PDB file of C-alpha atoms and ligand atoms in Angstrom:
ATOM      1  CA  UNK A   1       0.009   0.022   0.011  1.00  0.00           C
ATOM      2  CA  UNK A   2       1.310   3.408  -1.023  1.00  0.00           C
ATOM      3  CA  UNK A   3       0.567   6.388   1.167  1.00  0.00           C
ATOM      4  CA  UNK A   4       0.808  10.044   0.235  1.00  0.00           C
ATOM      5  CA  UNK A   5       1.180  12.724   3.001  1.00  0.00           C
ATOM      6  CA  UNK A   6       0.669  16.369   2.166  1.00  0.00           C
ATOM      7  CA  UNK A   7       3.173  18.634   3.993  1.00  0.00           C
ATOM      8  CA  UNK A   8       2.925  22.479   3.999  1.00  0.00           C
ATOM      9  CA  UNK A   9       5.763  24.927   4.787  1.00  0.00           C
ATOM     10  CA  UNK A  10       4.241  27.429   7.245  1.00  0.00           C
ATOM     11  CA  UNK A  11       5.466  30.025   9.757  1.00  0.00           C
ATOM     12  CA  UNK A  12       6.894  28.147  12.793  1.00  0.00           C
ATOM     13  CA  UNK A  13       4.274  27.855  15.529  1.00  0.00           C
ATOM     14  CA  UNK A  14       6.583  29.695  17.978  1.00  0.00           C
ATOM     15  CA  UNK A  15       6.750  32.838  15.874  1.00  0.00           C
ATOM     16  CA  UNK A  16       4.518  35.733  16.842  1.00  0.00           C
ATOM     17  CA  UNK A  17       3.423  37.097  13.457  1.00  0.00           C
ATOM     18  CA  UNK A  18       2.927  40.787  12.638  1.00  0.00           C
ATOM     19  CA  UNK A  19       0.547  42.336  10.224  1.00  0.00           C
ATOM     20  CA  UNK A  20       2.214  44.256   7.409  1.00  0.00           C
ATOM     21  CA  UNK A  21       1.923  48.090   7.573  1.00  0.00           C
ATOM     22  CA  UNK A  22      -0.231  48.164   4.453  1.00  0.00           C
ATOM     23  CA  UNK A  23      -2.679  45.610   5.962  1.00  0.00           C
ATOM     24  CA  UNK A  24      -2.232  43.354   2.850  1.00  0.00           C
ATOM     25  CA  UNK A  25      -1.229  40.267   4.938  1.00  0.00           C
ATOM     26  CA  UNK A  26       1.147  38.964   7.523  1.00  0.00           C
ATOM     27  CA  UNK A  27       4.893  39.731   7.342  1.00  0.00           C
ATOM     28  CA  UNK A  28       6.774  36.475   6.786  1.00  0.00           C
ATOM     29  CA  UNK A  29      10.059  37.958   5.680  1.00  0.00           C
ATOM     30  CA  UNK A  30      12.912  36.637   7.842  1.00  0.00           C
ATOM     31  CA  UNK A  31      10.801  34.509  10.099  1.00  0.00           C
ATOM     32  CA  UNK A  32      11.411  30.825  10.900  1.00  0.00           C
ATOM     33  CA  UNK A  33       9.492  28.473   8.718  1.00  0.00           C
ATOM     34  CA  UNK A  34       8.669  24.797   9.568  1.00  0.00           C
ATOM     35  CA  UNK A  35       6.494  21.954   8.576  1.00  0.00           C
ATOM     36  CA  UNK A  36       2.784  22.439   9.598  1.00  0.00           C
ATOM     37  CA  UNK A  37       2.557  20.532  12.938  1.00  0.00           C
ATOM     38  CA  UNK A  38      -0.520  18.579  11.868  1.00  0.00           C
ATOM     39  CA  UNK A  39       1.474  17.448   8.786  1.00  0.00           C
ATOM     40  CA  UNK A  40       4.348  16.156  10.994  1.00  0.00           C
ATOM     41  CA  UNK A  41       1.635  14.047  12.681  1.00  0.00           C
ATOM     42  CA  UNK A  42       0.498  12.830   9.218  1.00  0.00           C
ATOM     43  CA  UNK A  43       4.059  11.731   8.253  1.00  0.00           C
ATOM     44  CA  UNK A  44       4.546  10.051  11.670  1.00  0.00           C
ATOM     45  CA  UNK A  45       1.257   8.188  11.217  1.00  0.00           C
ATOM     46  CA  UNK A  46       2.274   7.074   7.716  1.00  0.00           C
ATOM     47  CA  UNK A  47       5.696   5.992   9.032  1.00  0.00           C
ATOM     48  CA  UNK A  48       4.152   3.959  11.825  1.00  0.00           C
ATOM     49  CA  UNK A  49       1.870   2.158   9.284  1.00  0.00           C
ATOM     50  CA  UNK A  50       4.970   1.358   7.202  1.00  0.00           C
ATOM     51  CA  UNK A  51       6.879   0.153  10.231  1.00  0.00           C
ATOM     52  CA  UNK A  52       3.859  -2.014  11.160  1.00  0.00           C
ATOM     53  CA  UNK A  53       4.075  -3.676   7.695  1.00  0.00           C
ATOM     54  CA  UNK A  54       0.797  -2.046   6.496  1.00  0.00           C
ATOM     55  CA  UNK A  55       2.404   0.277   3.932  1.00  0.00           C
ATOM     56  CA  UNK A  56       5.143  -0.197   1.426  1.00  0.00           C
ATOM     57  CA  UNK A  57       5.964   3.354   0.365  1.00  0.00           C
ATOM     58  CA  UNK A  58       5.356   6.902   1.662  1.00  0.00           C
ATOM     59  CA  UNK A  59       5.489   9.775  -0.731  1.00  0.00           C
ATOM     60  CA  UNK A  60       5.493  13.316   0.873  1.00  0.00           C
ATOM     61  CA  UNK A  61       4.042  16.067  -1.334  1.00  0.00           C
ATOM     62  CA  UNK A  62       4.337  19.785  -0.890  1.00  0.00           C
ATOM     63  CA  UNK A  63       3.039  22.610  -3.059  1.00  0.00           C
ATOM     64  CA  UNK A  64       4.542  25.994  -3.014  1.00  0.00           C
ATOM     65  CA  UNK A  65       7.914  27.837  -3.242  1.00  0.00           C
ATOM     66  CA  UNK A  66      11.175  25.922  -3.925  1.00  0.00           C
ATOM     67  CA  UNK A  67      11.976  26.401  -0.224  1.00  0.00           C
ATOM     68  CA  UNK A  68       9.306  23.788   0.469  1.00  0.00           C
ATOM     69  CA  UNK A  69      12.040  21.339  -0.457  1.00  0.00           C
ATOM     70  CA  UNK A  70      13.300  21.821   3.190  1.00  0.00           C
ATOM     71  CA  UNK A  71       9.893  20.780   4.467  1.00  0.00           C
ATOM     72  CA  UNK A  72      10.065  17.650   2.195  1.00  0.00           C
ATOM     73  CA  UNK A  73      13.515  16.901   3.617  1.00  0.00           C
ATOM     74  CA  UNK A  74      12.039  16.925   7.101  1.00  0.00           C
ATOM     75  CA  UNK A  75       9.335  14.484   5.980  1.00  0.00           C
ATOM     76  CA  UNK A  76      12.012  12.292   4.493  1.00  0.00           C
ATOM     77  CA  UNK A  77      13.963  12.376   7.745  1.00  0.00           C
ATOM     78  CA  UNK A  78      10.847  11.292   9.721  1.00  0.00           C
ATOM     79  CA  UNK A  79      10.259   8.316   7.417  1.00  0.00           C
ATOM     80  CA  UNK A  80       8.906   9.216   3.982  1.00  0.00           C
ATOM     81  CA  UNK A  81      10.628   7.390   1.074  1.00  0.00           C
ATOM     82  CA  UNK A  82      10.491  10.157  -1.536  1.00  0.00           C
ATOM     83  CA  UNK A  83       9.233  13.597  -2.103  1.00  0.00           C
ATOM     84  CA  UNK A  84       7.263  15.467  -4.743  1.00  0.00           C
ATOM     85  CA  UNK A  85       7.409  19.323  -4.926  1.00  0.00           C
ATOM     86  CA  UNK A  86       4.720  20.980  -6.977  1.00  0.00           C
ATOM     87  CA  UNK A  87       6.687  24.177  -7.381  1.00  0.00           C
ATOM     88  CA  UNK A  88       4.873  27.515  -7.849  1.00  0.00           C
ATOM     89  CA  UNK A  89       5.120  31.025  -6.544  1.00  0.00           C
ATOM     90  CA  UNK A  90       1.410  31.509  -6.811  1.00  0.00           C
ATOM     91  CA  UNK A  91      -0.470  32.300  -3.626  1.00  0.00           C
ATOM     92  CA  UNK A  92      -1.986  28.906  -2.987  1.00  0.00           C
ATOM     93  CA  UNK A  93      -5.518  28.545  -1.596  1.00  0.00           C
ATOM     94  CA  UNK A  94      -7.051  25.195  -0.475  1.00  0.00           C
ATOM     95  CA  UNK A  95      -8.924  24.545  -3.738  1.00  0.00           C
ATOM     96  CA  UNK A  96      -5.757  25.013  -5.841  1.00  0.00           C
ATOM     97  CA  UNK A  97      -3.857  22.694  -3.445  1.00  0.00           C
ATOM     98  CA  UNK A  98      -6.518  20.073  -3.600  1.00  0.00           C
ATOM     99  CA  UNK A  99      -6.479  20.173  -7.426  1.00  0.00           C
ATOM    100  CA  UNK A 100      -2.688  19.752  -7.392  1.00  0.00           C
ATOM    101  CA  UNK A 101      -2.756  16.950  -4.917  1.00  0.00           C
ATOM    102  CA  UNK A 102      -5.489  15.145  -6.976  1.00  0.00           C
ATOM    103  CA  UNK A 103      -3.158  15.305  -9.960  1.00  0.00           C
ATOM    104  CA  UNK A 104      -0.327  13.736  -7.916  1.00  0.00           C
ATOM    105  CA  UNK A 105      -2.741  11.115  -6.552  1.00  0.00           C
ATOM    106  CA  UNK A 106      -3.860  10.194 -10.085  1.00  0.00           C
ATOM    107  CA  UNK A 107      -0.212   9.746 -11.092  1.00  0.00           C
ATOM    108  CA  UNK A 108       0.898   7.840  -8.000  1.00  0.00           C
ATOM    109  CA  UNK A 109      -2.243   5.880  -7.253  1.00  0.00           C
ATOM    110  CA  UNK A 110      -1.909   5.649  -3.399  1.00  0.00           C
ATOM    111  CA  UNK A 111      -4.411   3.813  -1.288  1.00  0.00           C
ATOM    112  CA  UNK A 112      -4.354   6.377   1.448  1.00  0.00           C
ATOM    113  CA  UNK A 113      -3.788  10.157   1.545  1.00  0.00           C
ATOM    114  CA  UNK A 114      -3.034  11.668   4.955  1.00  0.00           C
ATOM    115  CA  UNK A 115      -3.199  15.420   5.437  1.00  0.00           C
ATOM    116  CA  UNK A 116      -3.217  17.732   8.458  1.00  0.00           C
ATOM    117  CA  UNK A 117      -6.685  18.805   9.709  1.00  0.00           C
ATOM    118  CA  UNK A 118      -5.599  22.402   9.173  1.00  0.00           C
ATOM    119  CA  UNK A 119      -2.615  24.531   8.237  1.00  0.00           C
ATOM    120  CA  UNK A 120      -1.712  26.904  11.115  1.00  0.00           C
ATOM    121  CA  UNK A 121      -1.125  29.846   8.756  1.00  0.00           C
ATOM    122  CA  UNK A 122      -4.466  30.030   6.905  1.00  0.00           C
ATOM    123  CA  UNK A 123      -6.442  27.936   9.372  1.00  0.00           C
ATOM    124  CA  UNK A 124      -8.720  26.950   6.435  1.00  0.00           C
ATOM    125  CA  UNK A 125      -9.235  23.296   7.394  1.00  0.00           C
ATOM    126  CA  UNK A 126     -10.529  22.662   3.835  1.00  0.00           C
ATOM    127  CA  UNK A 127      -7.889  20.947   1.680  1.00  0.00           C
ATOM    128  CA  UNK A 128      -8.564  17.234   2.807  1.00  0.00           C
ATOM    129  CA  UNK A 129     -12.320  17.667   2.361  1.00  0.00           C
ATOM    130  CA  UNK A 130     -11.887  19.281  -1.073  1.00  0.00           C
ATOM    131  CA  UNK A 131      -9.492  16.622  -2.187  1.00  0.00           C
ATOM    132  CA  UNK A 132     -11.918  13.856  -1.061  1.00  0.00           C
ATOM    133  CA  UNK A 133     -14.720  15.551  -3.028  1.00  0.00           C
ATOM    134  CA  UNK A 134     -12.667  16.060  -6.166  1.00  0.00           C
ATOM    135  CA  UNK A 135     -11.560  12.396  -6.145  1.00  0.00           C
ATOM    136  CA  UNK A 136     -14.941  11.136  -4.915  1.00  0.00           C
ATOM    137  CA  UNK A 137     -13.107   9.170  -2.196  1.00  0.00           C
ATOM    138  CA  UNK A 138     -14.368   8.551   1.379  1.00  0.00           C
ATOM    139  CA  UNK A 139     -12.916  10.762   4.057  1.00  0.00           C
ATOM    140  CA  UNK A 140     -12.325  10.692   7.795  1.00  0.00           C
ATOM    141  CA  UNK A 141     -11.264  14.090   9.213  1.00  0.00           C
ATOM    142  CA  UNK A 142      -9.790  14.811  12.667  1.00  0.00           C
ATOM    143  CA  UNK A 143      -8.298  11.351  13.230  1.00  0.00           C
ATOM    144  CA  UNK A 144      -7.111  10.370  16.674  1.00  0.00           C
ATOM    145  CA  UNK A 145      -6.392   6.747  15.581  1.00  0.00           C
ATOM    146  CA  UNK A 146      -5.957   4.974  12.240  1.00  0.00           C
ATOM    147  CA  UNK A 147      -6.023   1.171  11.783  1.00  0.00           C
ATOM    148  CA  UNK A 148      -5.677  -0.553   8.399  1.00  0.00           C
ATOM    149  CA  UNK A 149      -6.943  -4.091   7.809  1.00  0.00           C
ATOM    150  CA  UNK A 150      -7.797  -5.856   4.555  1.00  0.00           C
ATOM    151  CA  UNK A 151      -8.477  -2.756   2.502  1.00  0.00           C
ATOM    152  CA  UNK A 152     -10.475  -1.069   5.270  1.00  0.00           C
ATOM    153  CA  UNK A 153      -9.337   1.905   7.361  1.00  0.00           C
ATOM    154  CA  UNK A 154     -10.871   2.163  10.802  1.00  0.00           C
ATOM    155  CA  UNK A 155     -10.508   5.713  12.015  1.00  0.00           C
ATOM    156  CA  UNK A 156     -11.400   7.248  15.404  1.00  0.00           C
ATOM    157  CA  UNK A 157     -12.522  10.831  14.959  1.00  0.00           C
ATOM    158  CA  UNK A 158     -12.533  13.635  17.549  1.00  0.00           C
ATOM    159  CA  UNK A 159     -15.942  15.209  17.342  1.00  0.00           C
ATOM    160  CA  UNK A 160     -17.715  17.677  19.644  1.00  0.00           C
ATOM    161  CA  UNK A 161     -19.600  15.141  21.637  1.00  0.00           C
ATOM    162  CA  UNK A 162     -16.676  12.676  22.083  1.00  0.00           C
ATOM    163  CA  UNK A 163     -15.172  10.097  19.779  1.00  0.00           C
ATOM    164  CA  UNK A 164     -16.726   8.623  16.589  1.00  0.00           C
ATOM    165  CA  UNK A 165     -15.396   5.450  14.857  1.00  0.00           C
ATOM    166  CA  UNK A 166     -15.827   5.220  11.120  1.00  0.00           C
ATOM    167  CA  UNK A 167     -14.818   2.555   8.697  1.00  0.00           C
ATOM    168  CA  UNK A 168     -13.671   3.465   5.144  1.00  0.00           C
ATOM    169  CA  UNK A 169     -13.012   1.358   2.179  1.00  0.00           C
ATOM    170  CA  UNK A 170      -9.650   2.278   0.655  1.00  0.00           C
ATOM    171  CA  UNK A 171      -8.626   4.383  -1.238  1.00  0.00           C
ATOM    172  CA  UNK A 172      -9.470   7.071   1.240  1.00  0.00           C
ATOM    173  CA  UNK A 173      -8.487  10.520   2.723  1.00  0.00           C
ATOM    174  CA  UNK A 174      -7.662  10.992   6.399  1.00  0.00           C
ATOM    175  CA  UNK A 175      -6.880  14.254   8.157  1.00  0.00           C
ATOM    176  CA  UNK A 176      -4.922  14.228  11.498  1.00  0.00           C
ATOM    177  CA  UNK A 177      -5.875  15.626  14.809  1.00  0.00           C
ATOM    178  CA  UNK A 178      -3.378  16.587  17.550  1.00  0.00           C
ATOM    179  CA  UNK A 179      -3.820  13.351  19.630  1.00  0.00           C
ATOM    180  CA  UNK A 180      -3.154  10.925  16.754  1.00  0.00           C
ATOM    181  CA  UNK A 181       0.520  10.584  17.772  1.00  0.00           C
ATOM    182  CA  UNK A 182       3.585  12.486  18.913  1.00  0.00           C
ATOM    183  CA  UNK A 183       5.989  12.858  16.022  1.00  0.00           C
ATOM    184  CA  UNK A 184       9.433  11.373  16.604  1.00  0.00           C
ATOM    185  CA  UNK A 185      12.502  13.492  17.220  1.00  0.00           C
ATOM    186  CA  UNK A 186      14.415  13.794  13.910  1.00  0.00           C
ATOM    187  CA  UNK A 187      17.977  12.495  14.531  1.00  0.00           C
ATOM    188  CA  UNK A 188      21.073  13.565  12.634  1.00  0.00           C
ATOM    189  CA  UNK A 189      21.645  10.176  10.997  1.00  0.00           C
ATOM    190  CA  UNK A 190      18.073  10.262   9.666  1.00  0.00           C
ATOM    191  CA  UNK A 191      18.605  13.759   8.301  1.00  0.00           C
ATOM    192  CA  UNK A 192      21.755  12.536   6.586  1.00  0.00           C
ATOM    193  CA  UNK A 193      19.933   9.513   5.133  1.00  0.00           C
ATOM    194  CA  UNK A 194      17.158  11.838   3.943  1.00  0.00           C
ATOM    195  CA  UNK A 195      19.670  13.833   1.830  1.00  0.00           C
ATOM    196  CA  UNK A 196      20.047  10.678  -0.428  1.00  0.00           C
ATOM    197  CA  UNK A 197      16.285  10.268  -1.005  1.00  0.00           C
ATOM    198  CA  UNK A 198      14.822  11.737  -4.215  1.00  0.00           C
ATOM    199  CA  UNK A 199      12.642  14.807  -4.531  1.00  0.00           C
ATOM    200  CA  UNK A 200      10.906  15.134  -7.891  1.00  0.00           C
ATOM    201  CA  UNK A 201      10.029  18.754  -8.908  1.00  0.00           C
ATOM    202  CA  UNK A 202       6.935  19.288 -11.075  1.00  0.00           C
ATOM    203  CA  UNK A 203       4.913  22.395 -11.989  1.00  0.00           C
ATOM    204  CA  UNK A 204       1.161  23.010 -11.918  1.00  0.00           C
ATOM    205  CA  UNK A 205       1.378  23.513 -15.753  1.00  0.00           C
ATOM    206  CA  UNK A 206       2.638  19.884 -16.089  1.00  0.00           C
ATOM    207  CA  UNK A 207      -0.843  18.872 -14.893  1.00  0.00           C
ATOM    208  CA  UNK A 208      -2.651  21.632 -16.842  1.00  0.00           C
ATOM    209  CA  UNK A 209      -3.742  23.322 -13.594  1.00  0.00           C
ATOM    210  CA  UNK A 210      -4.140  27.024 -13.014  1.00  0.00           C
ATOM    211  CA  UNK A 211      -3.315  27.545  -9.309  1.00  0.00           C
ATOM    212  CA  UNK A 212      -4.169  31.261  -9.156  1.00  0.00           C
ATOM    213  CA  UNK A 213      -6.287  32.347  -6.200  1.00  0.00           C
ATOM    214  CA  UNK A 214     -10.097  32.509  -6.426  1.00  0.00           C
ATOM    215  CA  UNK A 215     -10.469  34.545  -3.305  1.00  0.00           C
ATOM    216  CA  UNK A 216      -9.076  38.023  -2.764  1.00  0.00           C
ATOM    217  CA  UNK A 217      -7.895  39.172   0.690  1.00  0.00           C
ATOM    218  CA  UNK A 218      -9.280  42.676   1.204  1.00  0.00           C
ATOM    219  CA  UNK A 219      -7.302  43.417   4.391  1.00  0.00           C
ATOM    220  CA  UNK A 220      -5.663  41.829   7.339  1.00  0.00           C
ATOM    221  CA  UNK A 221      -5.754  43.607  10.800  1.00  0.00           C
ATOM    222  CA  UNK A 222      -4.465  42.937  14.228  1.00  0.00           C
ATOM    223  CA  UNK A 223      -7.094  41.665  16.724  1.00  0.00           C
ATOM    224  CA  UNK A 224      -8.425  44.493  19.017  1.00  0.00           C
ATOM    225  CA  UNK A 225      -6.362  44.834  22.188  1.00  0.00           C
ATOM    226  CA  UNK A 226      -8.229  43.396  25.130  1.00  0.00           C
ATOM    227  CA  UNK A 227      -9.146  45.786  27.885  1.00  0.00           C
ATOM    228  CA  UNK A 228      -7.657  45.182  31.335  1.00  0.00           C
ATOM    229  CA  UNK A 229      -9.858  43.287  33.747  1.00  0.00           C
ATOM    230  CA  UNK A 230     -11.154  44.615  37.084  1.00  0.00           C
ATOM    231  CA  UNK A 231     -10.922  42.811  40.398  1.00  0.00           C
ATOM    232  CA  UNK A 232     -14.214  42.927  42.360  1.00  0.00           C
ATOM    233  CA  UNK A 233     -14.206  42.547  46.070  1.00  0.00           C
ATOM    234  CA  UNK A 234     -17.095  40.050  46.398  1.00  0.00           C
ATOM    235  CA  UNK A 235     -19.823  38.119  44.565  1.00  0.00           C
ATOM    236  CA  UNK A 236     -22.401  40.768  45.294  1.00  0.00           C
ATOM    237  CA  UNK A 237     -20.475  43.447  43.479  1.00  0.00           C
ATOM    238  CA  UNK A 238     -19.842  41.073  40.606  1.00  0.00           C
ATOM    239  CA  UNK A 239     -23.564  40.394  40.248  1.00  0.00           C
ATOM    240  CA  UNK A 240     -24.277  44.105  40.497  1.00  0.00           C
ATOM    241  CA  UNK A 241     -21.785  44.921  37.776  1.00  0.00           C
ATOM    242  CA  UNK A 242     -23.119  42.124  35.510  1.00  0.00           C
ATOM    243  CA  UNK A 243     -26.587  43.692  35.914  1.00  0.00           C
ATOM    244  CA  UNK A 244     -25.859  47.362  35.685  1.00  0.00           C
ATOM    245  CA  UNK A 245     -22.676  47.670  33.670  1.00  0.00           C
ATOM    246  CA  UNK A 246     -22.381  44.633  31.431  1.00  0.00           C
ATOM    247  CA  UNK A 247     -26.181  44.216  31.376  1.00  0.00           C
ATOM    248  CA  UNK A 248     -25.808  40.494  30.795  1.00  0.00           C
ATOM    249  CA  UNK A 249     -28.090  39.277  33.562  1.00  0.00           C
TER     250      UNK A 249
HETATM  251  P1  LIG B 301      -5.841  23.921   5.119  1.00  0.00           P
HETATM  252  O1  LIG B 301      -7.055  23.401   4.447  1.00  0.00           O
HETATM  253  O2  LIG B 301      -5.084  24.951   4.293  1.00  0.00           O
HETATM  254  O3  LIG B 301      -5.981  24.259   6.554  1.00  0.00           O
HETATM  255  O4  LIG B 301      -4.717  22.723   5.119  1.00  0.00           O
HETATM  256  C1  LIG B 301      -5.043  21.400   5.586  1.00  0.00           C
HETATM  257  C2  LIG B 301      -3.987  20.455   5.198  1.00  0.00           C
HETATM  258  O5  LIG B 301      -3.853  20.371   3.762  1.00  0.00           O
HETATM  259  C3  LIG B 301      -2.573  20.770   5.630  1.00  0.00           C
HETATM  260  O6  LIG B 301      -2.363  20.274   7.031  1.00  0.00           O
HETATM  261  C4  LIG B 301      -1.712  19.977   4.669  1.00  0.00           C
HETATM  262  O7  LIG B 301      -1.630  18.602   4.993  1.00  0.00           O
HETATM  263  C5  LIG B 301      -2.503  20.169   3.383  1.00  0.00           C
HETATM  264  N1  LIG B 301      -1.974  21.286   2.635  1.00  0.00           N
HETATM  265  C6  LIG B 301      -2.444  22.564   2.610  1.00  0.00           C
HETATM  266  N2  LIG B 301      -1.691  23.366   1.844  1.00  0.00           N
HETATM  267  C7  LIG B 301      -0.702  22.639   1.373  1.00  0.00           C
HETATM  268  C8  LIG B 301       0.458  22.869   0.491  1.00  0.00           C
HETATM  269  N3  LIG B 301       0.692  24.076   0.010  1.00  0.00           N
HETATM  270  N4  LIG B 301       1.238  21.821   0.243  1.00  0.00           N
HETATM  271  C9  LIG B 301       1.037  20.568   0.701  1.00  0.00           C
HETATM  272  N5  LIG B 301       0.012  20.330   1.553  1.00  0.00           N
HETATM  273  C10 LIG B 301      -0.828  21.289   1.905  1.00  0.00           C
END
C-alpha cells in the first residue's frame, strides 16, 4: 500500500506574526518556517503504518515555493521514502492545493492520503475535504487513531460530543488531529539519510492546472487589544456589575 502525505511549509508555531503596515497580509520575511505541525503528525502516522508492515511506500508532497524542499527533507527524515514538490510562486488557496494533490494522486495511485486537519497559517481546514470531493473518495477528518486491515481503514475521529469510529473502504482520505501521535525526534543520521532520498520537482502547468487564487484578501488587521480586567471585592459586587454595567443578567 502506497501512502501520500501532504506537507505544507508554514510560519513556525513559536513565531509571533505581525501584520504588514499596508494591511495586505502577515509579514513572513525573515521568520522561521517549519512543517505544519498537523502534517508532521501525518508523516509520523504514515511512518508507523509502514513500520507495522501495513504500507510499502510513503510519498511526501508539498506545493509552493522551492524552499518547500526543506519541508520535504524533514518529511523524508521522519520516514517518507521520496518527495514530490509541486513548485509554484502563486499564492495557494485550499482549492488549488486540492487540485494539485488530486493530480499527484492520479499519477501515483496511493491507497491512502493523509493530510493535516488544518494549516496553522491560513487555518482553512478545507484541503482534505476538497481533495476527497474532487476524487470522490471517502474521508475521515480529525483522526485520533488509524488502523488498516484488509482494505479497510478504521478511524477514530474527535468530534464535539466525544469520539466517533468510522470505517472506510480504501482508497481514502484521512486528516490528522493533535492526539493521533507524537512525532518522533528527527535524529542527525536520519537527516543525513534523507539527503540521499529523491525529490521530484513538477509544476502546476505539467498537470494543466491554473493555481491562481479564487479569493481576494481585502485586508488583514491585528485583533483588538483586550481591555484590562477589574478585580471585584465580592460576589455581590460582581452580580451588581453584571446587571448594571455589562447588562448580561
Ligand atoms: P488547510 O485546508 O489549508 O487548513 O490545510 C489542511 C492540510 O492540507 C494541511 O495540513 C496539509 O496537509 C495540506 N496542505 C495545505 N496546503 C498545502 C500545501 N501548499 N502543500 C502541501 N499540503 C498542503
